[in-house]
Each structure stands twice: as C-alpha cells, then as structure tokens.
Coordinates of N, CA and C in Angstrom, one line a residue:
M91 N 22.6 -7.9 -50.4 CA 21.4 -6.8 -50.3 C 22.0 -5.5 -50.3
P92 N 21.5 -4.4 -51.1 CA 22.1 -3.2 -51.2 C 21.7 -2.4 -49.7
S93 N 22.3 -1.5 -49.3 CA 22.1 -0.8 -47.9 C 22.0 0.5 -48.3
A94 N 21.2 1.2 -47.3 CA 21.0 2.6 -47.2 C 20.9 3.1 -45.8
L95 N 21.5 4.2 -45.6 CA 21.4 5.0 -44.2 C 20.8 6.1 -44.6
V96 N 19.6 6.4 -43.8 CA 18.8 7.6 -43.8 C 19.2 8.5 -42.7
V97 N 19.7 9.8 -43.0 CA 20.0 10.6 -41.8 C 19.3 11.9 -41.8
G98 N 18.8 12.3 -40.7 CA 18.0 13.5 -40.6 C 17.9 13.9 -39.2
Y99 N 17.2 15.0 -38.9 CA 17.0 15.6 -37.5 C 15.9 14.7 -36.9
D100 N 16.0 14.5 -35.7 CA 14.8 13.8 -34.8 C 13.8 14.8 -34.9
P101 N 12.6 14.6 -35.4 CA 11.5 15.4 -35.3 C 11.0 15.7 -34.0
H102 N 11.2 14.9 -33.0 CA 10.9 15.3 -31.5 C 12.0 16.4 -30.9
S103 N 12.9 16.9 -31.7 CA 13.8 18.0 -31.3 C 13.6 19.3 -32.1
I104 N 12.4 19.3 -33.0 CA 12.1 20.3 -33.6 C 10.9 21.2 -33.3
P105 N 10.9 22.2 -32.7 CA 10.0 22.9 -32.2 C 8.9 23.2 -33.3
G106 N 7.6 23.0 -32.9 CA 6.5 23.5 -33.8 C 6.1 22.5 -34.9
V107 N 6.6 21.4 -34.8 CA 6.1 20.3 -35.7 C 5.4 19.1 -35.0
D108 N 4.6 18.4 -35.8 CA 3.8 17.3 -35.3 C 4.8 16.1 -35.4
A109 N 5.7 15.9 -34.3 CA 6.7 15.1 -34.4 C 6.3 13.6 -34.6
D110 N 5.2 13.1 -33.8 CA 4.8 11.8 -34.1 C 4.2 11.7 -35.6
A111 N 3.6 12.5 -36.1 CA 3.1 12.2 -37.5 C 4.3 12.2 -38.6
L112 N 5.3 13.0 -38.1 CA 6.5 13.1 -39.1 C 7.4 11.9 -38.9
R113 N 7.6 11.4 -37.7 CA 8.2 10.1 -37.5 C 7.5 9.0 -38.0
A114 N 6.1 9.0 -37.9 CA 5.3 7.9 -38.7 C 5.7 8.0 -40.2
G115 N 5.8 9.0 -40.8 CA 6.0 9.3 -42.0 C 7.3 8.7 -42.5
L116 N 8.3 9.0 -41.7 CA 9.7 8.6 -42.0 C 9.7 6.9 -41.8
D117 N 9.2 6.4 -40.7 CA 9.0 5.0 -40.7 C 8.5 4.3 -41.8
A118 N 7.4 5.0 -42.3 CA 6.7 4.3 -43.5 C 7.7 4.4 -44.7
E119 N 8.3 5.4 -44.9 CA 9.3 5.5 -45.9 C 10.6 4.7 -45.8
L120 N 11.0 4.4 -44.6 CA 12.0 3.3 -44.4 C 11.6 2.1 -44.8
T121 N 10.2 1.7 -44.5 CA 9.7 0.4 -44.8 C 9.6 0.3 -46.4
R122 N 9.5 1.3 -47.1 CA 9.4 1.2 -48.5 C 10.7 0.7 -49.1
F123 N 11.9 1.1 -48.5 CA 13.1 0.6 -48.8 C 13.1 -0.9 -48.9
G124 N 12.7 -1.4 -47.9 CA 12.8 -3.0 -47.7 C 11.9 -3.6 -48.5
E125 N 10.8 -2.9 -49.0 CA 9.9 -3.4 -50.1 C 10.6 -3.5 -51.4
H126 N 11.6 -2.9 -51.7 CA 12.3 -2.7 -52.9 C 13.7 -3.6 -52.8
G127 N 13.7 -4.3 -51.6 CA 15.0 -5.3 -51.4 C 16.3 -4.4 -50.9
I128 N 16.0 -3.3 -50.3 CA 17.1 -2.5 -49.9 C 17.1 -2.6 -48.3
D129 N 18.2 -3.0 -47.8 CA 18.3 -3.0 -46.3 C 18.7 -1.6 -45.7
A130 N 17.6 -1.0 -45.2 CA 17.7 0.5 -44.6 C 17.6 0.7 -43.2
A131 N 18.5 1.7 -42.9 CA 18.4 2.1 -41.3 C 18.4 3.5 -41.4
M132 N 18.0 4.1 -40.1 CA 17.7 5.5 -40.0 C 18.4 6.0 -38.7
T133 N 19.1 7.1 -38.9 CA 19.7 7.8 -37.7 C 19.1 9.1 -37.6
L134 N 18.6 9.4 -36.6 CA 17.9 10.8 -36.3 C 18.7 11.5 -35.4
I135 N 19.1 12.6 -35.7 CA 20.1 13.4 -34.9 C 19.4 14.6 -34.2
V136 N 19.7 14.7 -32.9 CA 19.4 15.7 -32.2 C 20.6 16.7 -32.2
F137 N 20.3 18.0 -32.5 CA 21.3 19.0 -32.6 C 21.9 19.6 -31.2
D138 N 22.7 18.6 -30.7 CA 23.3 19.0 -29.4 C 24.8 18.3 -29.4
E139 N 25.4 18.3 -28.3 CA 26.8 17.7 -28.3 C 26.8 16.1 -28.5
S140 N 25.8 15.4 -28.6 CA 25.7 14.2 -29.1 C 25.9 13.9 -30.6
A141 N 25.5 15.0 -31.4 CA 25.0 14.8 -32.8 C 26.3 14.4 -33.6
E142 N 27.5 14.9 -33.5 CA 28.6 14.4 -34.1 C 29.0 12.9 -34.0
S143 N 29.0 12.5 -32.7 CA 29.4 11.2 -32.3 C 28.4 10.2 -32.9
T144 N 27.1 10.6 -32.8 CA 25.9 9.7 -33.2 C 26.1 9.5 -34.7
L145 N 26.3 10.5 -35.4 CA 26.4 10.4 -37.0 C 27.6 9.6 -37.4
A146 N 28.8 10.0 -36.8 CA 30.0 9.2 -37.0 C 29.7 7.7 -36.6
A147 N 29.2 7.3 -35.6 CA 29.0 5.9 -35.2 C 28.1 5.3 -36.4
S148 N 27.1 5.9 -36.8 CA 26.1 5.4 -37.8 C 26.8 5.1 -39.2
L149 N 27.5 6.3 -39.6 CA 28.3 6.2 -40.8 C 29.3 5.2 -40.9
T150 N 30.0 4.8 -39.8 CA 31.0 3.8 -39.8 C 30.6 2.5 -39.2
K151 N 29.3 2.2 -39.1 CA 28.6 1.0 -38.5 C 28.9 0.0 -39.5
Q152 N 28.7 0.2 -40.9 CA 29.0 -0.8 -41.9 C 29.1 0.0 -43.2
P153 N 29.5 -0.7 -44.2 CA 29.9 0.2 -45.5 C 28.5 0.2 -46.2
W154 N 28.0 1.4 -46.2 CA 26.6 1.6 -46.6 C 26.8 1.8 -48.4
N155 N 25.8 1.3 -49.1 CA 25.9 1.5 -50.6 C 25.5 3.1 -50.9
V156 N 24.6 3.7 -50.0 CA 24.2 5.0 -50.1 C 23.6 5.5 -48.8
V157 N 23.9 6.9 -48.8 CA 23.5 7.6 -47.7 C 22.7 8.6 -48.0
V158 N 21.5 8.7 -47.5 CA 20.4 9.7 -47.9 C 20.4 10.8 -46.7
V159 N 20.7 12.1 -46.9 CA 20.8 12.9 -46.0 C 19.7 14.1 -46.1
G160 N 19.0 14.3 -45.2 CA 17.7 15.2 -45.2 C 18.4 16.6 -45.5
R161 N 17.4 17.3 -46.1 CA 18.0 18.4 -46.9 C 18.3 19.7 -46.1
R162 N 17.9 19.5 -44.7 CA 18.4 20.7 -43.9 C 19.3 20.2 -42.9
C163 N 20.0 19.1 -42.9 CA 21.0 18.5 -42.0 C 22.4 19.1 -42.3
S164 N 22.7 20.2 -42.1 CA 24.0 20.8 -42.4 C 25.1 20.1 -41.6
L165 N 24.7 19.8 -40.3 CA 25.8 19.1 -39.6 C 26.2 17.7 -40.2
C166 N 25.0 17.1 -40.8 CA 25.5 15.8 -41.4 C 26.3 15.9 -42.5
R167 N 26.0 17.0 -43.4 CA 27.1 17.2 -44.6 C 28.4 17.5 -44.0
S168 N 28.7 18.3 -43.0 CA 30.0 18.6 -42.6 C 30.7 17.5 -41.9
V169 N 29.9 16.8 -41.1 CA 30.7 15.6 -40.5 C 31.0 14.5 -41.6
G170 N 30.0 14.2 -42.4 CA 30.2 13.4 -43.4 C 31.4 13.4 -44.3
S171 N 31.7 14.7 -44.5 CA 32.9 15.1 -45.4 C 34.3 14.9 -44.6
T172 N 34.1 14.7 -43.3 CA 35.5 14.5 -42.7 C 35.5 12.9 -42.3
I173 N 34.8 12.1 -42.6 CA 34.9 10.6 -42.4 C 35.3 9.9 -43.4

C-alpha cells in the first residue's frame, strides 16, 4: 500500500485560528487518503525547540512514498532537505 506523510503546523499553536475546526478538517483530509488506498500519517509541528527532532523522527520512521508539506512550513522544508 502506498504511504504518505502529511506535515504542517499544529493548529493549536497558531494564534487567532479556530484550532479545533482546522484540526477536524485536517483529520477529514487524512481519512480521504485511506479511502483512496493510501496509508497516511500526519505530523503537526509546534514551532519551538522540539520542531526539528519531531520532524526528523517522522521523516525517518519509514520510507514514505510521498511527503506533503503545508505551504507555510518553512522549517519543514529546511529540515527535510538535510535528511
């Protein structure tokens, strides 16, 4: 089964957004991957000292077929290029 890792910022760490609604939407989209036969996981990053190690652990957990990075996750792009 193909696999995908979805990476983005934890909505609960973003001021001024409806974090619960945003998280529900993310969960719904993750479910859609499964409906298409894709084994998907999600890593949500808090922009603090744990971000790099959290991302590195997720990226190296298994050989992903695709990694989907949220459009504003600049840390994700920089760490991903070093792994």
